[in-house]
Each structure stands twice: as structure tokens, then as C-alpha cells.
Amino acid sequence: MSAHAADTSPSPTHSFALTEDQEQLRKEIRDFAAREIAPNVMRWDEASEFPHEVVQKLGEMGLMGVIFPVELGGAGLGYVDYAIAVEELSAVDGSIGIIVASHNSLCSNHIFLAGSEEQKRKYIPRLASGKWLGAWGLTEPGSGSDAGSARTTAARKGDRWVLNGNKTFITNGHYADAAVIIAVTDKGKGTRGLSAFVVEKGTPGFRPGKKENKLGLRASDTSELIFEDCEIPGENLLGNEGEGFVDSMRVLDGGRISIAALSLGIGRGAFDAARRYTQERHQFGKAISEFQGIQWKLADMATQLDAARLLTLRAAVMKDAGQKTTLESSMAKLMASEVAVKICDEAVQLHGGYGFIKDYPVEKFYRDVKLCTIGEGTSEIQRIIIAREILRK
């Protein structure tokens, strides 16, 4: 097994018993990741190479449309299944996990939640099959956590809309066939003046801009999207005018479950690598895993990882039951991302000097994991959301 191969240990245990089908799904994705992803991880990372062939295969497996109904070309599965998929992919390469998460949770899910029946029938089957890749644009150079300060505009022109502005830090930006874009339609209304639109690749006035050269998740494309007098049909308005921000917050409730799962996968990958290394590495005549100081580190890592998994599964179970998960999704995302950062840090420490070397997988997990405390709402924003929700009660 290569240094980046998937771990073959038993599935993690938790109080949310997985069904036989879910255990089989985990096994199938774990086997796929070991076979198709692990041998290429460092090549993709070093070259910042987008893994087109793997994305196509994930589409054929149904993983580009996990949470969408079968009648729209999706896999017809739930958020628990989705969390399993993202975790297993991310335990080998977080870049693959975030491509799948962004495509499903953000672009495709915004269309599914807010779109008309006609829009759903037009876009979801193409996206769910993986034949089309999706992107989602909320963030701008001067508008991150403060979405109300967005400057990208959409102005009416007869029965059409004209978009001007640019989005930044957009996952899948260079390769997306369809992008959901949040733009200002009424400057005087703050977040209530934001609306959502679907823009297709090849539309005049729409192009990807700078591709970011990133610390981690380097096989995942992150780039600008630029709009210069970009005209789109009136029917490309997604949902009601002025409700783009409200719909985006609903979208992010589900998206944060996927980022929690991404965090779990990266954290578990680092933990598994560290556990193996401590059993193989000998100092003072015995494996370093026999030293109590090392054992306590591993015990803390395993406990923190399981606690984060329980929060993530709780949010996923509630989402599948049709319940509101704003609080639970933010708790899961906050806990899982911060725990994963700590685990990856400890994994590097347990490797000593070898943890700083690219021949060992913890180096990459350490670089990849930091995005998890930033993307889809920083840890600081999650704490604001959690505090708001608990004070309401």
C-alpha cells in the first residue's frame, strides 16, 4: 500500500447505526479511492492538476448527485450517505472531497432548493450525472463574511438581466459548466437586495479569471469568475428576486454538513497515518506507540474525531428528517474543522522530521485541513450563528 492509500481499518463506530447499504457504500468508495485516487494524489497536488477523469467516474458512481431524487438523475440518497461519501474521499485526498461537496451542496442544491420545476429538469440531471460541473459564487474580493457588501450587480434590460462584477475563491470556477451567482438587484436593501442567477459556461461576458495558487487542496480549482456586461435570459433568475441571500443561507445549512465531513475525512486520514507510523517507528528499543506520551496523544485524537463525527451525523440525520439544522450544521462544521486542524498538527508532530517531508501523507493533510476552518463560513462566523441560535431559545 502506498503512503497515500486508503486505510483498511474497520469503519468508525458510533451510536448512529449505519444500514447495510450505507456500510456497502462506504466500502465501495473506500476501495475506489484506494484504486483510482491514492496513486495520483501527489502528482495532482504538485502540478495543481484538476482530476477530470476521476470526476467523470464519480459521476458514473452517482456521487455527483448523491442527494438528489432518482427522477432528476440523482442517486436518491440522503445526507448520511453524502457525509460518508465525502469523508471517504477526503480521507485519501481532500481535493476530491471538496470538488464533490461544492458541486453537490452549493451549485446543484441551490438550483434544487430554489429553482422552478423547469430549471430543476434542465440543470439537475446534467449536474447529477457529472456531465456538467457546478460552481457557486457568493464571495467577492471585498465581500466575504459580510455578504451584504457585495458589489456584483444584476440589472434588468428588457426581459434579460445584465451582470457586472467578479467573484473570488470559487471552487470549480475554471471548469464549471453552470454557476449559481449571487448578485445585487437592489442596492438599497442590503442582503434583501441580493438575488441568485444561473449562468452557463460560454455565455458572452462571462469568463473565469485568475486561478489561485494555494497552500492546500491544490487539485481542486479555486478561481475568480468575471462578468462584463454579461446578458442572461430573464428565466435564469433562480428563486424570487431579493431572496438570493435567504436561499443561500438555506443552502449553507446543508453545505456545512459536507464541510464537516470533509474535515472528518482529512482528520481521519492524518490520524490513521499517525497511528500506523507510531507502530512502525522504533526508538529506544521499542515502537514509539508503546510510550504513554504517544498513547495519550492518539487517545485524544481518536476521541476528538469521534465526537466530531457524532455531531456531523446528528446534523445529517436531522437533515434527512426534514428538520431545520442551522444550529446543528454550524456546530458540526465548527467542531469537525477545528478538531481536524488539531489532529493534523499532532499527526505531523508524531512523525517528527518525517512529518515535514512530502514522502509522508501527513504533510499534505496538514496543508489541506486549514481550509476547513475558513470555507463556507469561518469558525468565527459559526460561533456567531451558534450564539444567535442558542440565545433565541
Tab-separated table of C-alpha atoms in Angstrom, residues 2-6 38 41-42 91-93 266 269-274 276-277 344 347-348 351 354-368:
chain	number	residue	atom	x	y	z
A	2	SER	CA	1.356	3.440	-0.911
A	3	ALA	CA	1.802	6.140	1.699
A	4	HIS	CA	-1.416	7.787	0.475
A	5	ALA	CA	-3.570	4.665	0.183
A	6	ALA	CA	-6.910	4.499	1.950
A	38	ALA	CA	-4.369	7.322	-3.958
A	41	VAL	CA	-2.539	12.285	-5.051
A	42	MET	CA	0.911	13.864	-5.011
A	91	ALA	CA	-9.500	10.547	3.853
A	92	VAL	CA	-7.380	9.979	0.741
A	93	ASP	CA	-7.487	13.407	-0.941
A	266	ILE	CA	-8.845	14.743	6.331
A	269	GLY	CA	-6.581	10.235	7.109
A	270	ALA	CA	-3.983	12.022	9.231
A	271	PHE	CA	-4.899	10.027	12.338
A	272	ASP	CA	-4.667	6.684	10.523
A	273	ALA	CA	-1.270	7.644	9.091
A	274	ALA	CA	-0.013	8.710	12.518
A	276	ARG	CA	0.464	3.357	11.628
A	277	TYR	CA	3.673	5.363	11.874
A	344	CYS	CA	-3.316	17.049	11.570
A	347	ALA	CA	-0.004	13.827	13.256
A	348	VAL	CA	2.886	15.866	11.890
A	351	HIS	CA	6.093	11.866	12.658
A	354	TYR	CA	9.387	12.885	8.586
A	355	GLY	CA	6.135	14.782	9.069
A	356	PHE	CA	7.724	17.703	7.260
A	357	ILE	CA	8.595	15.593	4.223
A	358	LYS	CA	6.323	15.119	1.183
A	359	ASP	CA	7.048	11.379	1.123
A	360	TYR	CA	4.664	11.031	4.068
A	361	PRO	CA	0.946	11.810	3.731
A	362	VAL	CA	0.576	13.889	6.900
A	363	GLU	CA	2.400	16.795	5.256
A	364	LYS	CA	-0.392	17.151	2.718
A	365	PHE	CA	-3.215	16.554	5.203
A	366	TYR	CA	-1.698	19.367	7.311
A	367	ARG	CA	-1.798	21.781	4.347
A	368	ASP	CA	-5.264	20.714	3.183
